[in-house]
Amino acid sequence: MPPATNDASGDGSFSVRLEPFEGPLDLLLFLVRKNELDIYDIPIARVTKQYLEYIDLIRTLNLDQAGDFLAMAATLVHIKSRMLLPEPAGPEEEAEDPRQEIIQPLLEYARLKEAAALLEKRHLLDRDVFTRDFVSDELFDPEEEELVRVSLFDLLSAFKEVIAHSTGKVLLALDRFECTLEEKVSDILERLGRSRNLLFTELFTDLHRRELVVTFLAILELLKLNLIQVVQPAQGGIMRVYLVTQPSPAYGSDDNTT
Amino acid sequence: MTTQLKAIIECLLYLAEEPLPVKRLRETIPGAETREIVSAVEELQQDYESESRGMELREVAGGYQLRSRPEFKDYIKRFRRVEPSRLSRAAMETLAIIAYKQPILKSEVERLRGVEVGGILRTLMEKGLIRVVGRKNLPGRPIIYGTTKKFLGVFELKDLSELPTLEEFTQITGETLHAYREDS
Amino acid sequence: MTTQLKAIIECLLYLAEEPLPVKRLRETIPGAETREIVSAVEELQQDYESESRGMELREVAGGYQLRSRPEFKDYIKRFRRVEPSRLSRAAMETLAIIAYKQPILKSEVERLRGVEVGGILRTLMEKGLIRVVGRKNLPGRPIIYGTTKKFLGVFELKDLSELPTLEEFTQITGETLHAYREDS
């Protein structure tokens, strides 16, 4: 609710400040502050008068929350009337200050308001500071397949597959140059030199049955010389042939390799 | 190891979607002891304190998190093209009451603020800043409220003990109140 | 300016969902010229080349992006295995809003969350949890979003009427999503 401040500057203008009061305690605290009062010694008559003036103003402005403020108004009026009563004459018993009824809640409210102000001053997430607000899936490379060197057994069964698939093909013998093992070895090395790696099956494409065997023997030879390595994903799959460029390859144990 | 440990931790902090507890770092980095991890995090925290860095490494809500430097918030606003979220003063006051007085009933919050707070509680719940922590054994079994872990994260608090105690706000005289109202 | 420029760029790179083109940086940092931005990025790139860093600044898809160092992939794998939920809190909140308020426009989701949600919507679409249900007859014909059948499956709901309250929703999601990731 927007409170209104009576502009006392003397020019008769009347300004409505749109700073909302959060409730009766807030208004009361505002009055204490505005009049620079000691919260423990509130001149109740003066504060009550001002409080009621504000309520009137709130009503005049047709602000719908005026009701929230009425209970406190009643309390203030009640305290004021009790203050007017003569002090009881009892020698030992000190009379309780009727204002205690509002001092305690007011103090507590003032503290909490200060606590709220302190919270407000912190660096708030999504207001002052920010963090990434999306899943980080895109921020690292997709898991590379873990590669392992294949064993002689794997190679043999892969070769069996190659043979099985080649039988159906019609190959024109006369077009083919039948090469020696040495020639095949240098042929493979040359091809690997051009493209960093080759599919195992690629090496056998469109070859005669005899040439298939020579190629396979060439691969075994190159493996023995540690000039190439054949790897496949740990969980099985496509085999690839790599040229060995460094003496110690980055793959796991190769005890079972040819 | 230390240099590498720091780098690994930075990498994980970068990828993490939530504040990262030391425990989680330990589970992820075998062979690193809690002591080593903590000291690497502290070193990293110092590295990030440099003016030339765009983020800060903060300890919040029981873990560590990289956060943008507050002085860059205007750039970020422009960058994200959406107005940052705000809490009204009423919501902030209500939240402060719950943070300091939890576990607390709605009726107690209302007594302290002097106004009804039903709508504000709903907003704070929706924003995930407060939660139902239980029900009181009273007629109507009223709901007891408390703050959430998200609250700690939003307000950059390690834990609730980082909040000053209410008693520290005692010197409430006319003057301090005056000063407070001025800048609020 | 240079030190600060580098810091601002680092900050934006940290927050960016996608590789950041120089053009976008220029739009966000008024007063910085392309030349200055490029040289700040290059400096930053050098800073990140240090062994003690957990990320790399790489040029990908027409922009710059901070990415985890590839040599840490084993840690990342382990890290993500212990991650409690594969949806970020932000994604979870966005999903909840769509589930409860569907059919809903992106602009409405953004108003409710107070932040840009473009990237999150894409993630949720990719995970098959939300879908385009149509287009609104408004300027620009904005897309209307809703949840999918898979969403119901993941959260073990017969239909949308079975949706728990918002509060229950956030409580159960962690666990269900965990289970969901295991078998997906």
XYZ file of C-alpha atoms in Angstrom:
626
model
C 0.000 0.000 0.000
C 1.399 3.335 -0.921
C 1.713 5.612 2.068
C 1.402 9.262 1.600
C 3.695 11.766 3.115
C 2.420 15.121 4.011
C 4.754 17.517 2.419
C 5.545 20.016 5.118
C 7.726 22.165 2.942
C 5.165 24.912 3.141
C 4.276 25.257 -0.517
C 1.028 23.512 0.205
C 1.714 20.762 -2.277
C 0.750 17.305 -1.256
C 2.870 14.447 -2.454
C 2.083 10.776 -2.434
C 5.189 8.718 -2.155
C 4.750 5.317 -3.675
C 6.832 3.525 -1.129
C 4.601 0.839 0.239
C 4.150 0.190 3.909
C 4.139 -3.483 4.481
C 1.713 -3.266 7.360
C 0.854 -1.565 10.634
C 4.203 -2.360 12.248
C 5.965 -0.930 9.243
C 3.940 2.268 9.494
C 4.575 2.527 13.206
C 8.280 2.034 12.716
C 8.244 4.659 10.005
C 6.663 7.161 12.401
C 9.212 6.382 15.105
C 11.998 6.927 12.617
C 10.490 10.032 11.057
C 10.124 11.705 14.439
C 13.482 10.395 15.604
C 11.937 8.830 18.628
C 13.399 6.482 21.175
C 11.660 3.216 20.575
C 11.628 2.499 24.348
C 9.996 5.816 25.133
C 7.457 6.496 22.457
C 5.298 9.578 23.047
C 2.181 7.563 22.533
C -0.277 10.421 22.105
C 1.696 11.993 19.288
C 2.342 8.719 17.491
C -1.277 7.645 17.822
C -2.425 10.927 16.339
C -0.094 10.589 13.357
C -0.973 6.950 12.903
C -4.668 7.805 12.702
C -3.958 10.577 10.240
C -2.234 8.101 7.984
C -5.133 5.716 8.175
C -7.430 8.534 7.182
C -5.203 9.291 4.266
C -5.131 5.666 3.224
C -8.926 5.655 3.344
C -9.181 8.877 1.419
C -6.981 7.462 -1.269
C -9.263 4.464 -1.358
C -6.466 2.047 -0.820
C -8.031 -1.251 -0.055
C -5.693 -2.347 2.696
C -6.820 0.201 5.275
C -8.435 -2.622 7.229
C -5.079 -4.183 8.047
C -4.152 -1.081 9.974
C -7.237 -0.745 12.132
C -6.346 -3.297 14.795
C -3.111 -1.475 15.538
C -5.004 1.809 15.690
C -7.281 0.312 18.332
C -4.263 -0.930 20.289
C -2.627 2.490 20.169
C -5.782 4.223 21.345
C -6.097 1.698 24.137
C -2.521 2.251 25.283
C -3.020 5.980 25.160
C -6.056 5.753 27.453
C -4.154 3.527 29.887
C -1.301 6.009 29.974
C -3.734 8.645 31.117
C -4.668 6.624 34.190
C -2.936 7.641 37.416
C -0.100 5.343 38.388
C -1.028 2.771 41.010
C 0.313 3.767 44.431
C 1.688 0.340 45.395
C 5.183 0.826 46.877
C 6.780 -2.448 45.736
C 5.038 -3.242 42.521
C 6.250 -1.182 39.681
C 3.525 -0.638 37.166
C 4.066 -2.167 33.807
C 4.432 0.352 31.046
C 1.341 -0.075 28.836
C 3.551 0.645 25.845
C 5.265 -2.699 26.320
C 2.450 -4.110 24.260
C 3.830 -2.434 21.150
C 7.500 -2.014 22.063
C 8.268 -5.726 21.945
C 6.656 -6.450 18.551
C 8.077 -3.231 17.174
C 11.593 -4.106 18.289
C 11.313 -7.558 16.906
C 9.937 -6.259 13.642
C 12.732 -3.690 13.396
C 15.305 -6.423 13.861
C 13.735 -8.631 11.260
C 13.535 -5.744 8.864
C 17.210 -5.167 9.319
C 17.798 -8.860 8.764
C 15.779 -8.645 5.554
C 17.801 -5.645 4.424
C 20.954 -7.624 5.027
C 19.662 -10.511 2.945
C 18.676 -8.084 0.234
C 22.223 -6.737 0.128
C 23.782 -10.118 -0.535
C 24.756 -11.140 -4.035
C 21.612 -12.853 -5.118
C 21.680 -15.691 -7.585
C 19.915 -14.740 -10.815
C 19.881 -11.091 -9.805
C 23.532 -10.204 -9.204
C 25.367 -13.393 -9.893
C 24.625 -16.148 -12.338
C 25.531 -19.721 -12.962
C 25.103 -21.825 -16.022
C 21.472 -22.808 -16.270
C 21.624 -25.648 -18.726
C 22.831 -29.199 -18.680
C 26.517 -29.466 -19.456
C 26.186 -32.299 -21.968
C 27.504 -30.106 -24.740
C 30.563 -28.968 -22.853
C 32.664 -32.040 -23.163
C 33.429 -34.312 -26.029
C 31.205 -37.280 -26.512
C 32.721 -40.292 -24.876
C 35.337 -41.697 -27.111
C 35.079 -45.379 -27.637
C 37.605 -47.249 -25.627
C 39.771 -49.047 -28.112
C 41.591 -52.312 -27.559
C 44.032 -54.161 -29.696
C 42.520 -57.201 -31.248
C 43.902 -60.652 -30.617
C 45.065 -63.114 -33.253
C 41.851 -64.973 -32.675
C 39.815 -61.838 -33.443
C 41.852 -61.282 -36.568
C 41.318 -64.807 -37.761
C 37.595 -64.688 -37.280
C 37.449 -61.335 -39.003
C 39.380 -62.792 -41.881
C 37.007 -65.761 -42.010
C 34.184 -63.269 -42.423
C 36.036 -61.583 -45.252
C 36.520 -64.873 -47.055
C 32.923 -65.864 -46.543
C 31.729 -62.606 -48.083
C 34.141 -62.701 -50.973
C 32.965 -66.076 -52.286
C 29.828 -64.663 -53.797
C 31.713 -62.121 -55.850
C 32.635 -62.574 -59.475
C 36.176 -61.472 -59.902
C 37.882 -60.999 -63.178
C 41.137 -62.862 -62.796
C 42.809 -61.511 -65.853
C 42.588 -57.905 -64.682
C 44.352 -58.662 -61.477
C 47.937 -58.343 -60.694
C 48.989 -61.040 -58.351
C 51.382 -59.574 -55.849
C 53.954 -60.959 -53.486
C 53.873 -60.636 -49.704
C 56.569 -57.930 -49.794
C 54.614 -55.907 -52.318
C 51.463 -56.233 -50.254
C 53.261 -55.070 -47.132
C 54.494 -51.900 -48.799
C 51.092 -51.409 -50.445
C 49.352 -51.441 -47.060
C 51.927 -49.120 -45.516
C 51.503 -46.731 -48.387
C 47.738 -46.678 -48.087
C 47.956 -46.124 -44.357
C 50.407 -43.330 -44.969
C 47.801 -41.557 -47.068
C 44.825 -41.988 -44.742
C 45.601 -42.254 -41.068
C 43.598 -45.411 -40.644
C 41.684 -47.925 -42.683
C 38.876 -50.299 -41.999
C 40.108 -53.841 -41.680
C 37.617 -54.901 -44.335
C 38.698 -52.066 -46.616
C 42.030 -53.799 -47.138
C 40.257 -56.790 -48.624
C 37.850 -55.059 -50.952
C 37.668 -56.519 -54.435
C 40.488 -58.976 -54.097
C 41.020 -62.463 -55.412
C 40.903 -65.249 -52.980
C 44.643 -65.719 -53.264
C 45.260 -62.036 -52.848
C 43.027 -62.084 -49.766
C 45.346 -64.594 -48.177
C 48.441 -62.603 -49.114
C 46.881 -59.466 -47.670
C 46.060 -61.213 -44.435
C 49.596 -62.556 -44.152
C 50.906 -59.064 -44.846
C 48.815 -57.722 -41.987
C 50.177 -60.372 -39.666
C 53.687 -59.529 -40.777
C 53.189 -55.822 -40.180
C 51.760 -56.542 -36.738
C 54.768 -58.663 -35.915
C 57.045 -55.817 -36.965
C 54.913 -53.498 -34.834
C 54.411 -51.186 -37.803
C 50.629 -51.273 -37.608
C 48.032 -52.044 -35.011
C 44.521 -53.317 -35.382
C 42.043 -52.006 -32.853
C 38.361 -52.213 -32.197
C 35.994 -50.830 -29.547
C 36.225 -52.672 -26.246
C 32.715 -53.940 -26.587
C 33.382 -55.263 -30.099
C 32.572 -53.798 -33.475
C 34.378 -52.368 -36.425
C 38.097 -53.081 -36.649
C 40.443 -50.392 -37.797
C 44.046 -50.592 -38.878
C 46.386 -47.831 -37.736
C 49.905 -47.025 -38.664
C 52.121 -47.140 -35.596
C 53.837 -43.794 -35.421
C 55.288 -44.011 -31.951
C 57.041 -46.902 -30.305
C 54.627 -47.116 -27.399
C 51.003 -46.919 -28.512
C 48.432 -45.496 -26.151
C 46.334 -48.587 -26.020
C 45.988 -51.104 -23.278
C 47.739 -54.393 -22.772
C 48.707 -56.084 -26.001
C 49.875 -59.379 -24.613
C 47.426 -61.324 -26.689
C 48.225 -59.545 -29.925
C 50.123 -61.215 -32.651
C 49.495 -34.059 -8.538
C 48.473 -30.708 -7.079
C 48.437 -28.834 -10.368
C 46.546 -31.615 -12.032
C 44.199 -31.973 -9.086
C 43.358 -28.296 -9.320
C 42.716 -28.640 -13.034
C 40.462 -31.662 -12.559
C 38.493 -29.870 -9.876
C 38.114 -26.798 -12.063
C 36.868 -29.005 -14.872
C 34.285 -30.682 -12.644
C 33.187 -27.367 -11.174
C 32.691 -26.122 -14.689
C 30.521 -29.069 -15.644
C 28.570 -29.325 -12.383
C 25.006 -28.148 -12.356
C 24.775 -27.758 -8.597
C 27.118 -26.642 -5.833
C 29.712 -29.394 -5.566
C 30.364 -30.880 -2.125
C 33.895 -32.012 -1.298
C 32.491 -35.490 -0.793
C 31.399 -35.681 -4.393
C 34.833 -34.537 -5.553
C 36.422 -37.259 -3.475
C 34.180 -39.900 -4.997
C 35.135 -38.681 -8.455
C 38.876 -38.357 -7.998
C 40.241 -41.626 -6.670
C 43.431 -41.315 -4.710
C 42.847 -37.737 -3.680
C 42.392 -37.186 0.012
C 39.909 -34.748 1.471
C 42.751 -32.605 2.773
C 44.333 -32.366 -0.666
C 41.032 -31.596 -2.317
C 40.205 -28.855 0.147
C 43.583 -27.216 -0.300
C 43.319 -27.439 -4.097
C 39.870 -25.850 -3.949
C 41.234 -23.073 -1.775
C 44.058 -22.433 -4.215
C 41.563 -22.370 -7.041
C 39.444 -19.952 -5.061
C 42.450 -17.642 -4.810
C 43.150 -17.940 -8.543
C 39.612 -16.848 -9.230
C 39.926 -13.871 -6.942
C 42.111 -12.176 -9.529
C 40.517 -9.195 -11.244
C 41.173 -10.715 -14.617
C 38.751 -13.555 -13.966
C 35.126 -13.599 -14.998
C 33.867 -15.929 -12.300
C 34.176 -16.394 -8.575
C 34.431 -19.682 -6.779
C 31.975 -19.532 -3.890
C 31.135 -21.932 -1.126
C 27.352 -22.170 -1.062
C 24.747 -24.602 0.172
C 27.255 -27.183 1.296
C 29.333 -27.161 -1.875
C 31.455 -25.120 -4.251
C 30.112 -23.331 -7.283
C 31.461 -21.070 -9.998
C 29.405 -17.905 -10.225
C 29.651 -14.874 -12.443
C 31.284 -11.839 -10.858
C 28.584 -9.543 -9.522
C 30.072 -6.503 -11.248
C 29.232 -8.018 -14.625
C 25.526 -8.346 -13.999
C 24.585 -5.669 -16.515
C 26.446 -7.440 -19.281
C 24.723 -10.664 -18.357
C 21.340 -9.002 -18.364
C 22.034 -7.801 -21.880
C 23.428 -11.187 -22.818
C 20.510 -13.240 -21.555
C 17.888 -10.744 -22.666
C 15.633 -11.491 -19.718
C 15.038 -9.398 -16.643
C 16.546 -10.981 -13.561
C 14.087 -12.244 -11.016
C 13.248 -10.029 -8.090
C 11.693 -10.505 -4.702
C 9.316 -7.844 -3.439
C 10.113 -6.179 -0.143
C 7.230 -8.021 1.468
C 8.562 -11.341 0.186
C 12.046 -10.494 1.396
C 10.770 -9.625 4.879
C 8.722 -12.789 5.080
C 11.662 -14.843 3.910
C 13.927 -13.208 6.498
C 11.432 -14.069 9.232
C 11.313 -17.694 8.141
C 15.091 -17.885 7.769
C 15.707 -16.531 11.256
C 12.808 -18.074 13.137
C 12.478 -21.469 11.479
C 10.818 -23.828 12.064
C 7.871 -21.453 12.115
C 4.106 -21.465 11.654
C 2.288 -19.186 9.254
C 0.407 -17.645 12.200
C 3.710 -16.724 13.849
C 4.997 -15.126 10.656
C 1.801 -13.099 10.486
C 2.107 -12.015 14.097
C 5.669 -10.818 13.474
C 4.861 -8.975 10.278
C 1.462 -7.752 11.380
C -0.144 -8.679 8.072
C -1.495 -11.710 6.305
C 1.170 -13.671 4.382
C -0.657 -16.535 2.636
C 0.035 -15.313 -0.899
C 3.658 -14.517 -0.162
C 4.262 -17.975 1.311
C 2.898 -19.501 -1.867
C 5.231 -17.388 -3.992
C 8.222 -18.329 -1.853
C 7.267 -22.003 -2.104
C 6.954 -21.760 -5.865
C 10.377 -20.184 -6.052
C 11.686 -23.089 -3.997
C 13.033 -20.828 -1.247
C 10.913 -22.254 1.560
C 9.375 -25.633 2.187
C 7.055 -27.501 4.460
C 9.138 -29.100 7.170
C 6.267 -30.684 9.062
C 3.000 -30.127 10.842
C 2.460 -28.988 14.369
C 0.471 -31.062 16.788
C -2.161 -28.392 17.252
C -5.790 -28.150 16.223
C -5.911 -28.025 12.447
C -2.370 -29.451 12.323
C -0.862 -26.221 10.993
C 2.064 -26.362 8.570
C 5.577 -25.634 9.793
C 7.820 -23.775 7.357
C 11.570 -23.662 6.892
C 14.045 -22.567 4.249
C 15.441 -24.847 1.547
C 18.880 -25.662 0.247
C 18.021 -23.487 -2.722
C 17.600 -20.592 -0.322
C 21.221 -21.053 0.742
C 22.277 -21.191 -2.883
C 20.337 -18.099 -3.896
C 21.690 -16.026 -1.026
C 25.256 -17.334 -1.277
C 25.243 -18.878 2.159
C 27.347 -21.842 3.197
C 24.748 -22.777 5.765
C 22.260 -21.100 8.073
C 24.899 -20.453 10.702
C 26.417 -17.893 8.342
C 23.463 -15.614 9.004
C 24.136 -13.200 11.855
C 21.989 -13.841 14.889
C 19.012 -11.605 15.438
C 20.552 -10.499 18.724
C 23.259 -8.821 16.672
C 20.603 -6.434 15.461
C 19.950 -5.096 18.963
C 21.243 -1.562 18.907
C 17.945 -0.408 17.560
C 17.775 3.190 18.577
C 16.104 6.004 16.780
C 19.331 6.792 15.025
C 20.218 3.389 13.667
C 16.661 2.999 12.561
C 16.960 6.318 10.879
C 20.105 5.327 9.066
C 18.576 2.045 8.061
C 15.470 3.599 6.586
C 17.531 6.014 4.570
C 19.353 3.439 2.540
C 16.633 0.859 2.273
C 40.001 -2.214 -20.280
C 41.856 -5.257 -21.582
C 41.975 -7.108 -18.271
C 38.336 -6.366 -17.629
C 37.382 -7.215 -21.189
C 39.024 -10.595 -20.814
C 37.177 -11.151 -17.557
C 33.817 -10.193 -19.068
C 34.391 -12.497 -21.998
C 35.347 -15.354 -19.685
C 32.186 -14.735 -17.707
C 29.999 -14.790 -20.810
C 31.739 -17.894 -22.109
C 30.963 -19.569 -18.801
C 27.272 -18.734 -19.073
C 26.857 -19.322 -22.788
C 24.888 -22.315 -23.902
C 26.337 -22.319 -27.348
C 29.632 -21.473 -28.988
C 29.867 -17.711 -28.759
C 30.549 -15.812 -31.976
C 32.576 -12.613 -31.772
C 29.529 -10.770 -33.091
C 27.472 -11.770 -30.061
C 30.271 -10.644 -27.756
C 30.348 -7.296 -29.498
C 26.602 -6.854 -29.094
C 26.905 -7.633 -25.396
C 29.920 -5.487 -24.605
C 29.252 -1.989 -25.831
C 32.329 0.033 -26.594
C 34.510 -2.968 -27.335
C 35.739 -3.219 -30.875
C 36.002 -6.443 -32.780
C 39.764 -6.162 -32.845
C 39.938 -5.771 -29.060
C 37.564 -8.651 -28.489
C 39.494 -10.964 -30.756
C 42.780 -10.177 -29.052
C 41.219 -10.622 -25.596
C 39.836 -13.996 -26.675
C 43.264 -14.998 -27.944
C 44.858 -14.012 -24.650
C 42.218 -15.973 -22.804
C 42.894 -18.925 -25.058
C 46.539 -18.763 -24.042
C 45.650 -18.559 -20.358
C 43.588 -21.689 -20.721
C 46.395 -23.530 -22.433
C 48.165 -23.794 -19.097
C 48.311 -27.275 -17.665
C 46.768 -26.114 -14.457
C 43.458 -25.353 -16.150
C 40.493 -27.677 -16.318
C 38.973 -26.310 -19.479
C 40.087 -25.352 -22.959
C 38.875 -22.405 -24.955
C 38.119 -23.795 -28.338
C 36.810 -22.374 -31.560
C 33.882 -24.514 -32.634
C 30.970 -24.004 -34.984
C 31.711 -20.372 -35.661
C 32.162 -19.378 -32.055
C 34.163 -19.840 -28.890
C 33.351 -22.320 -26.188
C 34.909 -23.424 -22.933
C 35.108 -27.179 -22.953
C 36.471 -29.670 -20.506
C 39.986 -30.889 -21.222
C 39.767 -34.189 -23.063
C 42.347 -35.850 -20.805
C 39.900 -35.645 -17.915
C 37.281 -37.741 -19.627
C 37.603 -40.613 -17.181
C 36.922 -38.292 -14.267
C 33.970 -36.830 -16.109
C 32.590 -40.268 -16.786
C 32.845 -41.155 -13.120
C 31.505 -37.766 -12.118
C 28.397 -38.126 -14.210
C 27.787 -41.625 -12.969
C 27.383 -40.344 -9.452
C 25.372 -37.334 -10.517
C 22.009 -37.624 -8.784
C 19.885 -36.392 -11.629
C 20.623 -35.780 -15.236
C 18.286 -32.838 -15.451
C 19.533 -29.604 -13.993
C 17.457 -27.851 -11.410
C 16.688 -25.216 -14.011
C 15.523 -27.880 -16.452
C 13.445 -29.528 -13.752
C 11.733 -26.272 -12.911
C 11.082 -25.523 -16.550
C 9.669 -28.991 -17.075
C 7.395 -28.560 -14.079
C 6.102 -25.260 -15.409
C 5.343 -26.793 -18.792
C 3.702 -29.828 -17.211
C 1.425 -27.745 -15.039
C 0.678 -24.839 -17.331
C 0.528 -26.528 -20.726
C -0.217 -25.599 -23.451
C 2.277 -22.817 -22.884
C 4.411 -20.393 -24.887
C 8.155 -20.009 -24.374
C 7.567 -16.377 -23.440
C 5.196 -17.447 -20.661
C 7.708 -19.968 -19.328
C 10.332 -17.225 -19.319
C 8.042 -14.848 -17.520
C 7.414 -17.453 -14.821
C 11.043 -18.453 -14.432
C 12.439 -14.979 -14.935
C 15.232 -16.209 -17.177
C 15.781 -17.190 -20.758
C 14.877 -20.848 -21.337
C 15.712 -21.428 -25.009
C 18.522 -23.866 -24.316
C 16.602 -25.705 -21.661
C 13.636 -26.181 -23.966
C 15.974 -27.659 -26.534
C 17.432 -30.043 -23.953
C 13.965 -31.111 -22.842
C 12.931 -31.605 -26.465
C 16.042 -33.685 -27.108
C 15.287 -35.813 -24.101
C 11.804 -36.260 -25.516
C 10.103 -34.856 -22.444
C 8.364 -31.949 -24.176
C 7.113 -31.319 -27.677
C 5.660 -28.676 -29.942
C 1.890 -28.935 -29.756
C 1.097 -26.095 -32.149
C 1.534 -22.441 -32.914
C -0.326 -19.525 -31.477
C -2.117 -17.086 -33.714
C 0.029 -14.187 -32.635
C 2.645 -12.137 -34.418
C 5.556 -14.421 -35.177
C 3.279 -17.431 -34.672
C 5.067 -18.498 -31.483
C 5.429 -22.173 -30.659
C 3.190 -23.771 -28.054
C 4.818 -26.430 -25.876
C 3.411 -29.392 -24.007
C 4.702 -32.581 -22.410
C 5.047 -35.881 -24.233
C 3.909 -39.421 -23.699
C 7.475 -40.206 -22.686
C 7.159 -37.580 -19.963
C 4.229 -39.530 -18.533
C 6.245 -42.730 -18.803
C 9.313 -41.336 -17.116
C 7.285 -40.010 -14.227
C 5.038 -43.045 -14.110
C 1.835 -41.146 -14.710
C -1.244 -42.552 -16.394
C -2.256 -39.136 -17.601
C -1.731 -35.496 -16.738
C -4.523 -35.497 -14.181
C -2.277 -37.690 -12.072
C 0.350 -34.979 -11.718
C 1.290 -34.492 -8.097
C 1.317 -31.062 -6.564
C 4.247 -28.892 -7.495
C 5.859 -29.581 -4.158
C 5.595 -33.349 -4.368
C 6.805 -33.117 -7.920
C 10.189 -31.656 -7.065
C 10.647 -34.172 -4.287
C 10.109 -37.239 -6.422
C 11.877 -36.113 -9.551
C 15.396 -36.712 -8.330
C 14.785 -40.385 -7.732
C 12.657 -41.166 -10.753
C 15.007 -39.462 -13.112
C 17.860 -41.384 -11.633
C 16.069 -44.660 -12.331
C 15.147 -43.386 -15.767
C 18.732 -42.698 -16.657
C 19.816 -46.145 -15.555
C 17.704 -47.916 -18.099
C 17.786 -45.380 -20.895
